[in-house]
Amino acid sequence: MAPPSRKAGRRIRVLLPLPLEGAYDYRLPPELAAGPGSFVEVPLGGRVSLGVVWDELENAEPIAESRLREVISVKPAPAMHANLRRLVDWVAAYTLSPPGAVLRMAMSSPSALEEPASASGWRRVEGAEARITPDRAKVLDILANHTLPGTEIARAAGVSMGVVRGLASVGLIEPALMARAAAFPRPIADFAPPDLRDEQQLAANALRETVISRQYGVTLLEGVTGSGKTEVYLDAVAQCLREGRQALVLLPEIALSTQWLARFERRFGAPPALWHSELSSRTRRVTWRAVAEGDAPVLVGARSALFLPFPDLGLIIVDEEHETAFKQEEGVIYLARDMAVVRARLESALCVLVSATPSLETVTNAKDGRYAHVTLPTRHHGASLPQITAIDLRQHPPERGRFLAPPLVQAVTETLARGEQAMLFLNRRGYAPLTLCRTCGHRMQCPNCTAWLVEHRAQRRLQCHHCGHTAPTPLACVECGTEHSLVPIGPGVERILEEVTELFPEARRLIMASDTIPGPAAAAEAARRIEEREVDLIIGTQIVAKGWHFPHLTLVGVVDADLGLAGGDLRAGERTMQLLHQVAGRAGREGATPGTVLLQTFSPEHPVMMALVADDMPGFLKAEAAQRAPGHWPPFGRLAALIVSSEDPRSAERAARDLGLAAPTGQGIQVLGPAPAPLSLLRGRHRHRLLLKAERGIRVQPVLEDWLARAQIPRDVRVQVDVDPVGFM
Ligand code: ADP
Ligand code: ZN
């Protein structure tokens, strides 16, 4: 047999955006030019895949020269920078994900890799002569120094398209390609800066210095709600613009951030680029490309924006850094707040973590000197912080069948009488979280999840908030068949609305929940109605806690302050404190009228309630730290969870048990579980959990890799690895 002919070209590594073990080898034919970071098209099995030329990764078995397949083409797009390639490698190694799965997040708009189409327009032909009418003269004037599309010419000159076509037919104008307009106008650093107060100026100066130094740094910007944290970090954004570097702002709920966006535009004279999951594919393409070409000076986005191809990133802001929305729980499981710090290090950039209620993790990092710490202790406008009081529901029970205690009803009555706005907060959508049969005790449950079905009375349906399963509310119990026997147990926001409709029939009411405020337009409209006092009483879920600024809102009532404390999650207390503090911070934001916050609770002596009433967050965090440190709970130790799931309950249980038997042992390492997950059935999959706890000095990744390599995982079982878990369901 003849030896295979040696073909020309060199061997390169290509990482594909697929969950494969590592990069694959290909041959780059001599007529193609590509280096590390180039986007290329390569054959994969019987199809063509996009990929990125990767660096010299170790590959267990480089394939033989003779079997190398050829790169098909190189994409006309800026190469992926080494910084972003290192981030992909880093996140993959940290989260134990295949590098290709992380790469996919950095290639979120494949069509952006094509050459953007240049639009065609018309330009003057110099020296051409023909009859000139007044209409034709107007067109020629407009085209004196521009190339423009026909429709735009006609509009600007006030003539019909016929005039434009006529000029073309006599040879006075000709088709030409237009220069692409910048997709995003440049925000202007000094467009309308506020006069910062002394304490704000000090904080801003500290951030500016690091931006100017072009060195890596992390700063915790901590300040009470309404103290001007946003103004201060926008000053750092302005400095970053002056440096000519790009800035990235991560917001937890970008779809609800219309007030923030309007403010940005007032401050900088231009809107920022946006990045979130609801963009059209065209906007994604244009934005991704503009970022890659350095033409999007400021971008605000959801956590996925962290993987955009900024060529020169100088600043990353993580606003509301304590928010769980920064955790991605599917696919590559990662916490964007922590990965933002990693990216800042790779980019020699400043990362600012912003919060009124920073996480214990971040506070500890600041205390230990790993992060710088700047604080804004007072509210702007001399507005005082709201006065928080607990209502003990044991002493002040609501009337039968109601959920608002008399002191809260009284406070709402007085607030409305003064012509001010009130808000009732309950973090539960729908009418009632549980529907029960009075006759047989049956509870209406989701067939796919370990969860009760939530009644949505307006739609006459029962809904699972985990998998989306819905069914019409039955007239008779599905178990015993008794008619009119199903009763709602407990309140959701719809039920509170029903109660206030009876109590305050003339108040204008608005529900704010993810199902009534589905997107940016609805959010903007709700905010406008509240700002312009078309609403007296707001009833909302956690979406009302986001950074809204409602100047006429003076009373916040928390219907069930104990709600988040059940469940025994490691951070349940911390979370509840943060959420309630954030909700409370909506009250009394304008100087004139101080805010009042009333917490309905069965346990006013709980440390969370005590800290809120005494306005003592540092004290609360200190107590939290004292509780977590001895057992090496985060941030004084490390956690990683394994979530074992299968459609077959026996497979899931057996695999979890096998993992338990193979569990690592050793100094400073402990494995808890396996145990059925609190959500033991989710979307039809049976779930078990194991939790690895390690002392702070131990790297958990090698321990996890060893562990997983020792266990036999059958094909019908999935094991998800969650390093630094945030949720424990
Ligand atoms: P935070 O982000 O800490 O909640 P904001 O930055 O939203 O606080 O500030 C609260 C309100 O006070 C906003 O309406 C903001 O525009 C205003 N504000 C804060 N600082 C100043 C300032 N120096 N000059 C003018 N307005 C300010
Ligand atoms: Zn379900």
Coordinates of N, CA, C and O in Angstrom, one line a residue, residues 192-251:
A192 N -23.1 65.2 31.6 CA -23.9 65.9 32.7 C -23.6 65.2 34.0 O -24.4 64.6 34.6
P193 N -22.3 65.4 34.4 CA -22.0 64.8 35.7 C -22.7 65.5 36.9 O -22.9 66.7 36.8
P194 N -23.0 64.7 37.9 CA -23.6 65.4 39.1 C -22.5 66.0 39.9 O -21.3 65.7 39.8
D195 N -22.9 67.0 40.8 CA -21.9 67.4 41.8 C -21.9 66.4 42.9 O -22.9 66.2 43.6
L196 N -20.8 65.7 43.1 CA -20.8 64.7 44.1 C -20.6 65.3 45.5 O -19.9 66.3 45.6
R197 N -21.3 64.8 46.5 CA -21.0 65.2 47.8 C -19.7 64.8 48.3 O -19.1 63.9 47.7
D198 N -19.2 65.3 49.4 CA -17.8 65.0 49.9 C -17.6 63.5 50.0 O -16.6 63.0 49.4
E199 N -18.5 62.8 50.7 CA -18.2 61.3 50.9 C -18.3 60.6 49.5 O -17.6 59.6 49.3
Q200 N -19.2 61.1 48.6 CA -19.3 60.5 47.3 C -18.0 60.7 46.5 O -17.5 59.9 45.8
Q201 N -17.5 62.0 46.6 CA -16.3 62.3 45.9 C -15.1 61.5 46.3 O -14.3 61.1 45.5
L202 N -15.0 61.3 47.6 CA -13.9 60.5 48.1 C -13.9 59.1 47.6 O -12.9 58.5 47.1
A203 N -15.1 58.5 47.6 CA -15.3 57.2 47.0 C -15.0 57.2 45.6 O -14.3 56.3 45.1
A204 N -15.5 58.2 44.8 CA -15.3 58.2 43.4 C -13.8 58.3 43.1 O -13.3 57.7 42.2
N205 N -13.1 59.2 43.9 CA -11.6 59.3 43.6 C -10.9 58.0 43.8 O -10.0 57.7 43.0
A206 N -11.3 57.3 44.8 CA -10.6 56.0 45.0 C -10.8 55.1 43.8 O -9.8 54.4 43.4
L207 N -12.0 55.0 43.2 CA -12.2 54.2 42.1 C -11.4 54.7 40.9 O -10.8 54.0 40.1
R208 N -11.5 56.1 40.7 CA -10.8 56.7 39.6 C -9.3 56.3 39.5 O -8.8 56.0 38.5
E209 N -8.7 56.4 40.7 CA -7.3 56.1 40.8 C -6.9 54.7 40.2 O -6.0 54.6 39.4
T210 N -7.7 53.7 40.6 CA -7.4 52.4 40.1 C -7.7 52.3 38.6 O -6.9 51.6 37.9
V211 N -8.7 53.0 38.1 CA -9.0 52.9 36.7 C -7.8 53.5 35.9 O -7.4 53.0 34.9
I212 N -7.3 54.7 36.4 CA -6.2 55.3 35.8 C -4.9 54.4 35.8 O -4.2 54.4 34.9
S213 N -4.8 53.7 36.9 CA -3.5 52.9 37.1 C -3.5 51.8 36.1 O -2.4 51.2 35.8
R214 N -4.6 51.4 35.5 CA -4.7 50.2 34.6 C -4.2 49.0 35.2 O -3.6 48.1 34.6
Q215 N -4.4 48.9 36.6 CA -4.0 47.7 37.3 C -5.2 46.9 37.7 O -6.3 47.5 37.9
Y216 N -5.0 45.6 38.0 CA -6.1 44.8 38.6 C -6.4 45.3 40.0 O -5.5 45.6 40.8
G217 N -7.7 45.4 40.3 CA -8.1 45.7 41.7 C -9.6 45.3 41.8 O -10.3 45.3 40.9
V218 N -9.9 45.0 43.1 CA -11.4 44.8 43.4 C -11.7 45.7 44.5 O -11.0 45.8 45.5
T219 N -12.8 46.4 44.4 CA -13.3 47.3 45.4 C -14.7 47.0 45.7 O -15.6 46.9 44.9
L220 N -15.0 46.9 47.0 CA -16.4 46.8 47.5 C -16.9 48.2 47.7 O -16.3 49.0 48.5
L221 N -17.9 48.6 47.0 CA -18.6 49.9 47.2 C -19.9 49.6 47.9 O -20.8 49.1 47.4
E222 N -19.8 50.0 49.2 CA -20.9 49.7 50.1 C -21.6 51.0 50.5 O -20.9 51.9 50.9
G223 N -22.9 51.1 50.4 CA -23.6 52.3 50.9 C -25.1 52.0 51.1 O -25.6 51.2 50.3
V224 N -25.7 52.7 52.0 CA -27.1 52.5 52.2 C -27.9 52.8 51.0 O -27.4 53.5 50.1
T225 N -29.1 52.2 50.9 CA -29.9 52.5 49.7 C -30.2 54.0 49.6 O -30.5 54.7 50.5
G226 N -30.0 54.5 48.3 CA -30.2 55.9 48.1 C -29.1 56.8 48.4 O -29.2 58.0 48.5
S227 N -27.9 56.2 48.7 CA -26.7 57.0 49.1 C -26.0 57.6 47.9 O -25.1 58.4 48.0
G228 N -26.3 57.1 46.7 CA -25.6 57.5 45.5 C -24.5 56.6 45.0 O -23.6 57.0 44.3
K229 N -24.6 55.3 45.3 CA -23.7 54.3 44.8 C -23.6 54.4 43.3 O -22.5 54.3 42.7
T230 N -24.8 54.5 42.7 CA -24.9 54.4 41.2 C -24.1 55.7 40.7 O -23.3 55.5 39.7
E231 N -24.4 56.8 41.2 CA -23.7 58.0 40.8 C -22.2 57.8 40.9 O -21.4 58.2 40.0
V232 N -21.7 57.2 42.0 CA -20.3 57.1 42.2 C -19.7 56.1 41.2 O -18.6 56.4 40.6
Y233 N -20.4 55.0 40.9 CA -19.7 54.1 40.0 C -19.8 54.6 38.5 O -19.0 54.2 37.7
L234 N -20.9 55.4 38.3 CA -20.9 56.0 36.9 C -19.7 57.0 36.7 O -19.3 57.1 35.6
D235 N -19.3 57.5 37.8 CA -18.1 58.4 37.7 C -16.9 57.5 37.3 O -16.0 58.0 36.5
A236 N -16.8 56.3 37.8 CA -15.7 55.4 37.4 C -15.9 55.0 35.9 O -14.9 54.9 35.2
V237 N -17.1 54.9 35.5 CA -17.4 54.6 34.1 C -16.9 55.7 33.2 O -16.2 55.5 32.2
A238 N -17.1 57.0 33.7 CA -16.7 58.1 32.9 C -15.1 58.1 32.8 O -14.6 58.4 31.8
Q239 N -14.5 57.8 33.9 CA -13.0 57.8 33.9 C -12.5 56.7 32.9 O -11.5 56.9 32.2
C240 N -13.2 55.6 32.9 CA -12.8 54.5 32.0 C -13.0 55.0 30.5 O -12.1 54.7 29.7
L241 N -14.0 55.7 30.3 CA -14.2 56.3 28.9 C -13.0 57.2 28.6 O -12.5 57.2 27.5
R242 N -12.6 58.0 29.5 CA -11.5 59.0 29.3 C -10.2 58.2 29.0 O -9.4 58.6 28.2
E243 N -10.1 57.0 29.6 CA -8.9 56.2 29.4 C -9.0 55.5 28.0 O -8.1 54.8 27.6
G244 N -10.2 55.6 27.4 CA -10.3 54.9 26.1 C -10.5 53.4 26.2 O -10.3 52.6 25.3
R245 N -10.8 52.9 27.4 CA -11.0 51.5 27.6 C -12.5 51.2 27.7 O -13.3 52.1 27.9
Q246 N -13.0 50.0 27.6 CA -14.4 49.6 27.6 C -14.8 49.3 29.1 O -14.0 48.9 29.9
A247 N -16.1 49.6 29.3 CA -16.6 49.3 30.7 C -17.8 48.4 30.5 O -18.6 48.5 29.6
L248 N -17.9 47.5 31.5 CA -19.0 46.5 31.5 C -19.8 46.7 32.9 O -19.1 46.7 33.9
V249 N -21.1 46.8 32.8 CA -21.9 46.9 34.0 C -22.8 45.7 34.1 O -23.6 45.5 33.1
L250 N -22.7 44.9 35.1 CA -23.6 43.7 35.2 C -24.7 44.1 36.2 O -24.4 44.5 37.3
L251 N -25.9 43.9 35.7 CA -27.1 44.2 36.6 C -27.9 42.9 36.7 O -28.0 42.1 35.8

